[in-house]
Short mmCIF file of C-alpha atoms and ligand atoms in Angstrom, two decimals:
data_model
loop_
_atom_site.label_atom_id
_atom_site.label_comp_id
_atom_site.label_asym_id
_atom_site.label_seq_id
_atom_site.Cartn_x
_atom_site.Cartn_y
_atom_site.Cartn_z
CA MET A 1 142.39 19.73 246.03
CA LYS A 2 140.67 23.12 245.99
CA LYS A 3 137.77 23.63 243.59
CA SER A 4 137.97 26.59 241.26
CA PHE A 5 135.58 29.38 242.23
CA TYR A 6 135.21 30.10 238.51
CA ASP A 7 133.75 26.63 237.86
CA LEU A 8 130.73 27.43 240.01
CA SER A 9 127.51 29.14 239.02
CA HIS A 10 125.90 31.42 241.60
CA SER A 11 123.46 28.67 242.64
CA ASP A 12 126.29 26.08 242.84
CA LEU A 13 128.16 28.37 245.20
CA GLU A 14 125.06 28.97 247.34
CA MET A 15 124.65 25.20 247.59
CA VAL A 16 128.28 24.65 248.63
CA LEU A 17 127.94 27.30 251.34
CA THR A 18 124.64 25.94 252.66
CA GLN A 19 125.97 22.38 252.71
CA ASN A 20 128.74 23.64 254.96
CA ASN A 21 126.33 25.47 257.27
CA LEU A 22 127.47 28.88 256.08
CA ASN A 23 125.41 31.89 255.07
CA ARG A 24 124.60 31.59 251.37
CA SER A 25 124.48 35.38 250.94
CA ALA A 26 128.28 35.27 250.59
CA ALA A 27 127.72 33.83 247.09
CA ALA A 28 126.21 37.09 245.79
CA ILE A 29 128.98 39.14 247.44
CA LEU A 30 131.71 36.99 245.89
CA PHE A 31 130.07 37.06 242.46
CA ASN A 32 129.77 40.83 242.62
CA TRP A 33 133.42 41.19 243.67
CA HIS A 34 134.92 38.91 241.06
CA TYR A 35 132.58 39.29 238.07
CA LYS A 36 131.08 42.77 238.41
CA LYS A 37 133.95 44.69 239.99
CA LYS A 38 136.47 42.25 238.48
CA GLU A 39 138.75 42.53 241.50
CA ASN A 40 141.60 40.07 241.70
CA THR A 41 142.22 40.49 245.42
CA GLN A 42 140.49 38.42 248.06
CA CYS A 43 137.01 39.67 248.86
CA CYS A 44 136.58 40.71 252.53
CA GLU A 45 133.42 42.79 252.19
CA LYS A 46 130.61 41.88 254.57
CA ILE A 47 131.53 38.20 254.69
CA ALA A 48 131.58 36.49 258.07
CA LYS A 49 135.01 35.28 259.24
CA CYS A 50 133.95 31.62 259.28
CA SER A 51 132.77 31.87 255.64
CA LEU A 52 135.99 33.63 254.64
CA ALA A 53 138.08 30.89 256.24
CA PHE A 54 136.07 28.23 254.40
CA ILE A 55 136.41 30.06 251.09
CA GLU A 56 140.15 30.48 251.54
CA ASN A 57 140.68 26.81 252.39
CA ASN A 58 138.39 25.33 249.77
CA LEU A 59 138.24 27.57 246.72
CA ASP A 60 140.92 28.35 244.17
CA PHE A 61 140.86 31.79 242.53
CA SER A 62 143.67 31.34 240.01
CA LEU A 63 143.02 32.08 236.33
CA PRO A 64 144.72 31.00 233.08
CA GLU A 65 147.97 32.88 232.72
CA ILE A 66 148.47 35.28 229.81
CA TYR A 67 151.48 33.86 227.98
CA THR A 68 151.78 36.25 225.02
CA VAL A 69 149.76 39.15 223.63
CA SER A 70 149.76 40.15 219.94
CA GLU A 71 148.26 43.49 218.99
CA SER A 72 147.14 44.00 215.40
CA LYS A 73 147.37 47.36 213.63
CA ASP A 74 143.55 47.49 213.65
CA ARG A 75 143.71 47.14 217.51
CA THR A 76 142.54 43.53 217.57
CA VAL A 77 144.27 41.72 220.44
CA LYS A 78 145.17 38.04 220.41
CA PHE A 79 146.00 36.36 223.73
CA LEU A 80 147.82 33.08 224.08
CA PHE A 81 146.96 31.58 227.46
CA ASN A 82 148.95 29.00 229.33
CA LEU A 83 146.81 26.50 231.23
CA LYS A 84 147.85 24.61 234.36
CA ASP A 85 148.83 21.51 232.33
CA ASN A 86 150.83 23.74 229.95
CA HIS A 87 148.33 23.43 227.12
CA LYS A 88 147.85 26.69 225.27
CA ILE A 89 144.66 28.32 223.99
CA GLU A 90 143.92 31.52 222.12
CA THR A 91 141.37 34.27 222.69
CA VAL A 92 140.72 37.34 220.56
CA LEU A 93 139.42 40.79 221.48
CA ILE A 94 137.82 42.48 218.48
CA PRO A 95 137.32 46.27 218.71
CA PHE A 96 134.18 48.04 217.49
CA HIS A 97 133.38 51.71 218.33
CA ASN A 98 135.52 51.82 221.52
CA LYS A 99 133.96 48.59 222.74
CA TYR A 100 135.03 44.99 222.28
CA SER A 101 133.69 41.60 221.32
CA ILE A 102 135.55 38.67 222.75
CA CYS A 103 136.02 35.44 220.85
CA LEU A 104 136.44 32.59 223.35
CA SER A 105 137.89 29.11 222.93
CA SER A 106 136.00 26.13 224.33
CA GLN A 107 138.50 23.29 223.78
CA VAL A 108 142.23 22.77 223.43
CA GLY A 109 142.35 21.98 219.71
CA CYS A 110 139.24 20.55 218.05
CA ALA A 111 137.99 17.15 216.92
CA MET A 112 136.03 18.41 213.92
CA ASN A 113 138.98 18.71 211.55
CA CYS A 114 137.45 21.33 209.23
CA SER A 115 139.64 21.64 206.15
CA PHE A 116 139.72 25.47 206.19
CA CYS A 117 140.67 25.82 209.85
CA PHE A 118 144.10 26.13 211.44
CA THR A 119 142.78 24.83 214.81
CA GLY A 120 141.40 21.68 213.19
CA GLU A 121 144.96 20.65 212.28
CA GLN A 122 145.79 20.29 215.98
CA GLY A 123 143.21 17.57 216.70
CA LEU A 124 141.40 17.57 220.05
CA LYS A 125 143.63 17.64 223.12
CA ARG A 126 140.96 18.16 225.76
CA ASN A 127 137.85 20.09 226.77
CA LEU A 128 138.25 23.34 228.66
CA ASN A 129 136.56 23.53 232.03
CA THR A 130 134.25 26.40 232.89
CA SER A 131 136.91 28.30 234.84
CA GLU A 132 139.21 28.25 231.81
CA ILE A 133 136.42 29.69 229.64
CA VAL A 134 135.33 32.34 232.13
CA GLY A 135 139.00 33.05 232.87
CA GLN A 136 139.69 34.11 229.27
CA PHE A 137 137.04 36.82 229.65
CA LEU A 138 138.26 38.06 233.05
CA GLN A 139 141.93 38.11 232.07
CA ALA A 140 141.20 39.97 228.81
CA TRP A 141 139.17 42.50 230.81
CA ARG A 142 142.04 43.03 233.25
CA TRP A 143 144.50 43.39 230.38
CA LEU A 144 142.32 46.15 228.93
CA MET A 145 142.12 47.83 232.32
CA GLU A 146 145.92 47.93 232.54
CA ASN A 147 146.80 48.56 228.90
CA ARG A 148 143.88 50.50 227.45
CA PRO A 149 142.36 52.17 230.52
CA GLY A 150 138.81 53.38 230.03
CA GLU A 151 138.25 50.86 227.24
CA GLU A 152 137.40 47.83 229.37
CA ARG A 153 134.01 47.35 227.76
CA ILE A 154 133.54 43.81 226.49
CA LEU A 155 129.92 43.85 225.40
CA ASN A 156 129.66 40.77 223.19
CA ILE A 157 130.83 37.24 223.78
CA VAL A 158 131.17 34.82 220.88
CA PHE A 159 132.20 31.20 221.16
CA MET A 160 134.03 31.10 217.84
CA GLY A 161 137.59 30.48 218.98
CA GLN A 162 139.25 27.10 219.19
CA GLY A 163 136.97 24.09 219.61
CA GLU A 164 133.40 23.04 218.88
CA PRO A 165 131.45 24.58 221.79
CA LEU A 166 128.57 22.09 221.58
CA HIS A 167 131.09 19.24 221.90
CA ASN A 168 131.85 20.66 225.37
CA PHE A 169 128.24 21.47 226.19
CA ASP A 170 128.27 21.31 230.01
CA ALA A 171 131.25 23.62 230.53
CA VAL A 172 130.02 26.10 227.90
CA LYS A 173 126.50 26.09 229.33
CA LYS A 174 127.80 26.77 232.85
CA ALA A 175 130.08 29.56 231.57
CA CYS A 176 127.01 31.16 229.95
CA GLU A 177 125.09 30.90 233.24
CA ILE A 178 127.95 32.75 234.94
CA PHE A 179 128.14 35.45 232.24
CA LEU A 180 124.37 35.95 232.37
CA SER A 181 124.06 35.95 236.17
CA LYS A 182 122.58 39.16 237.54
CA TYR A 183 124.96 38.81 240.50
CA GLY A 184 127.94 38.64 238.17
CA ALA A 185 128.87 39.99 234.75
CA SER A 186 125.16 40.55 233.80
CA ILE A 187 125.84 40.13 230.09
CA GLY A 188 122.57 40.32 228.12
CA VAL A 189 121.25 37.07 226.70
CA GLN A 190 121.32 38.57 223.20
CA LYS A 191 124.99 39.48 223.56
CA ILE A 192 126.24 35.91 223.67
CA THR A 193 126.57 33.80 220.53
CA ILE A 194 127.64 30.18 220.33
CA SER A 195 128.86 28.94 216.98
CA THR A 196 128.60 25.31 215.92
CA SER A 197 129.80 23.32 212.96
CA GLY A 198 126.52 21.39 213.14
CA TYR A 199 127.14 18.97 216.00
CA ILE A 200 123.67 17.40 216.31
CA PRO A 201 124.04 15.84 219.82
CA GLY A 202 124.69 19.37 221.12
CA LEU A 203 121.77 20.83 219.14
CA LYS A 204 119.44 18.21 220.60
CA ARG A 205 120.47 19.30 224.10
CA TRP A 206 120.13 22.96 223.13
CA ILE A 207 116.48 22.41 222.13
CA LYS A 208 115.67 20.79 225.50
CA GLU A 209 117.80 22.94 227.76
CA ILE A 210 117.10 26.25 225.95
CA LEU A 211 120.12 28.39 226.67
CA GLY A 212 118.37 31.52 225.34
CA VAL A 213 121.61 32.81 223.86
CA ASN A 214 122.18 33.17 220.10
CA LEU A 215 123.22 30.35 217.83
CA ALA A 216 125.42 30.62 214.75
CA LEU A 217 125.87 27.76 212.28
CA SER A 218 129.03 27.46 210.21
CA LEU A 219 127.21 26.59 207.00
CA HIS A 220 129.85 27.32 204.33
CA SER A 221 128.15 25.37 201.54
CA PRO A 222 124.52 24.52 200.79
CA PHE A 223 125.69 21.43 198.86
CA GLU A 224 126.30 18.30 200.96
CA GLU A 225 129.29 17.18 198.84
CA LYS A 226 131.17 20.45 199.21
CA ARG A 227 130.23 20.73 202.87
CA ASN A 228 131.62 17.21 203.43
CA GLU A 229 134.97 18.48 202.21
CA LEU A 230 134.92 21.61 204.37
CA ILE A 231 133.35 20.16 207.53
CA PRO A 232 133.96 16.39 207.67
CA ILE A 233 131.33 15.81 210.41
CA ASN A 234 128.77 16.74 207.75
CA ARG A 235 129.06 13.09 206.65
CA LYS A 236 127.70 12.01 210.03
CA TYR A 237 125.43 14.99 210.66
CA PRO A 238 124.34 16.20 207.19
CA LEU A 239 123.25 19.80 206.68
CA HIS A 240 119.59 18.99 205.94
CA GLU A 241 119.31 17.23 209.33
CA VAL A 242 121.21 20.00 211.12
CA LEU A 243 118.77 22.57 209.70
CA THR A 244 115.80 20.49 210.88
CA TYR A 245 117.10 20.56 214.45
CA ILE A 246 117.91 24.26 214.28
CA ASP A 247 114.34 24.96 213.13
CA LYS A 248 113.14 23.44 216.41
CA ILE A 249 115.02 25.96 218.55
CA PRO A 250 112.58 28.39 220.15
CA LEU A 251 113.53 31.97 219.31
CA SER A 252 112.37 35.18 220.91
CA LYS A 253 110.67 37.77 218.66
CA LYS A 254 113.83 39.69 217.80
CA GLN A 255 116.08 36.65 217.69
CA PHE A 256 117.45 34.97 214.58
CA ILE A 257 119.96 32.28 213.73
CA THR A 258 123.21 33.48 212.20
CA TYR A 259 124.53 31.45 209.28
CA GLU A 260 128.25 31.89 208.73
CA TYR A 261 129.46 31.49 205.17
CA LEU A 262 133.15 31.45 204.39
CA LEU A 263 133.78 32.58 200.83
CA ILE A 264 136.51 30.54 199.19
CA LYS A 265 137.71 31.41 195.71
CA ASP A 266 136.32 29.18 192.93
CA PHE A 267 134.99 26.69 195.49
CA ASN A 268 131.75 27.98 197.02
CA ASP A 269 131.43 31.54 195.68
CA SER A 270 129.46 31.06 192.43
CA ALA A 271 125.99 32.39 191.62
CA GLU A 272 124.74 28.81 191.80
CA ASP A 273 126.06 28.50 195.39
CA ALA A 274 124.37 31.77 196.37
CA LYS A 275 121.03 30.76 194.83
CA LYS A 276 121.02 27.39 196.57
CA LEU A 277 121.95 29.06 199.86
CA GLY A 278 119.11 31.56 199.44
CA THR A 279 116.68 28.76 198.62
CA ILE A 280 117.42 26.71 201.74
CA LEU A 281 117.34 29.71 204.10
CA ALA A 282 114.46 31.71 202.60
CA GLY A 283 111.60 32.21 205.06
CA LYS A 284 113.68 31.36 208.14
CA SER A 285 114.64 33.80 210.93
CA ALA A 286 118.06 33.97 209.38
CA TYR A 287 120.97 36.37 209.16
CA ILE A 288 123.91 35.57 206.92
CA ASN A 289 127.48 36.58 207.66
CA LEU A 290 129.67 36.35 204.58
CA ILE A 291 133.28 35.91 205.66
CA PRO A 292 136.01 36.31 203.04
CA PHE A 293 138.41 33.42 203.72
CA ASN A 294 141.45 34.31 205.84
CA SER A 295 144.41 32.30 204.70
CA TYR A 296 147.05 30.88 207.04
CA PRO A 297 150.39 29.11 206.54
CA GLY A 298 149.89 25.91 204.54
CA SER A 299 146.26 26.53 203.61
CA HIS A 300 145.34 25.56 200.03
CA TYR A 301 142.21 27.74 199.84
CA LYS A 302 142.19 31.34 198.64
CA ARG A 303 139.99 34.34 199.39
CA SER A 304 137.24 35.18 196.84
CA ASN A 305 137.56 38.38 194.81
CA LEU A 306 135.65 41.40 196.08
CA ASP A 307 133.37 41.63 193.02
CA LYS A 308 132.38 37.96 193.43
CA ILE A 309 131.64 38.57 197.12
CA GLU A 310 129.44 41.55 196.31
CA LYS A 311 127.60 39.62 193.60
CA PHE A 312 127.04 36.76 196.06
CA LYS A 313 125.47 39.22 198.50
CA GLU A 314 123.23 40.76 195.79
CA ILE A 315 121.76 37.34 195.04
CA LEU A 316 121.00 36.79 198.74
CA ASP A 317 119.44 40.27 198.91
CA ASN A 318 116.98 39.11 196.26
CA PHE A 319 115.89 36.36 198.66
CA LYS A 320 115.30 39.14 201.28
CA ILE A 321 117.70 37.53 203.75
CA PRO A 322 119.68 40.10 205.77
CA THR A 323 123.31 39.58 204.78
CA LEU A 324 126.50 41.24 205.96
CA ILE A 325 129.98 41.03 204.46
CA ARG A 326 132.22 40.75 207.48
CA SER A 327 135.54 42.53 207.35
CA ALA A 328 138.55 40.52 208.49
CA LYS A 329 140.08 41.84 211.68
CA GLY A 330 143.43 40.94 213.13
CA ASP A 331 144.59 38.84 210.17
CA ASP A 332 148.10 40.35 210.42
CA VAL A 333 148.51 38.55 213.78
CA LEU A 334 146.60 35.41 212.67
CA ALA A 335 143.67 36.32 214.91
CA ALA A 336 140.95 36.26 212.26
CA CYS A 337 138.31 33.61 211.88
CA GLY A 338 139.77 30.12 211.34
CA GLN A 339 143.35 31.27 211.88
CA LEU A 340 143.76 30.29 215.54
CA ASN A 341 146.30 27.61 216.28
CA SER A 342 148.06 27.62 219.62
CA THR A 343 150.74 25.14 218.54
CA HIS A 344 152.24 27.60 216.08
S1 SF4 B 401 136.18 25.56 212.33
FE1 SF4 B 401 135.55 25.33 214.46
S2 SF4 B 401 134.66 23.26 214.50
FE2 SF4 B 401 135.89 23.35 212.63
S3 SF4 B 401 137.93 22.56 213.20
FE3 SF4 B 401 137.97 24.80 213.43
S4 SF4 B 401 137.50 25.13 215.59
FE4 SF4 B 401 136.81 23.07 215.10
#
């Protein structure tokens, strides 16, 4: 069976070529063709015939197929991809100032079973491989090229779609290597953010293997009891331990950890919640994203009122922690945070 080209980092590809007595310079040419120029034809530029024959016989260049596209009135785009085994995953393009952020999925479904999340209801079907992660980015780019010409500028990558990225560490790490590669997409290290629910085995690897990219923690409640309800793995990996591991992550001067906080009406939006949150994050290199809850069919939580959200932010401002209230995008096509579910 052919190996997917999109599963290989630049150095993996160089190794494959060298092991087969071929010129490793073809790796840079192929990376440039597929990731920089984003061509979907076969690359014939400056590659020796013997290398081309090897590439054709041994590497697969197919990508996940776009199954459906939903465009929101705010220009958010939600893709449903069909994978080779007919599993489906979702990816979201979020517009900002004529550019886009892309929200990638890392697993089919998710094992974490968070009570506020549509994906969690699916359970975990399987991990995505690197080519299926990188493929979401390339296919979304090509869709923009065809459907919104001149707008194919995806400048930020966030792993906040379906799945717990640190539960699929190897594939996510390799996808980041490919995105960051100077031979390929050359995305800046500060433009990639991986979001975790607090999966400690992944955080332990992060500390040792230093990905350099940004980390976001879905915090959602500073109180262990409430967090147990929202994020059941908090029982196994409690918040206070998660924060200890996060504190060990080396950060560059301008880097900070993002703490995501979903505001749910009459559950975690009181002044007491805000004060406790401020207390545990004060003094850290922290940035808080307040996300008004996006409801979905069957969800029993409700979005907090605007005045409560603003009051919550004021309290955090007193702790001098930079805090942003994030506006929901794409909620009319169920593309907003926590609304992804490819079985529906
Ligand atoms: S919020 Fe994230 S970690 Fe939790 S169930 Fe949903 S996809 Fe998984």
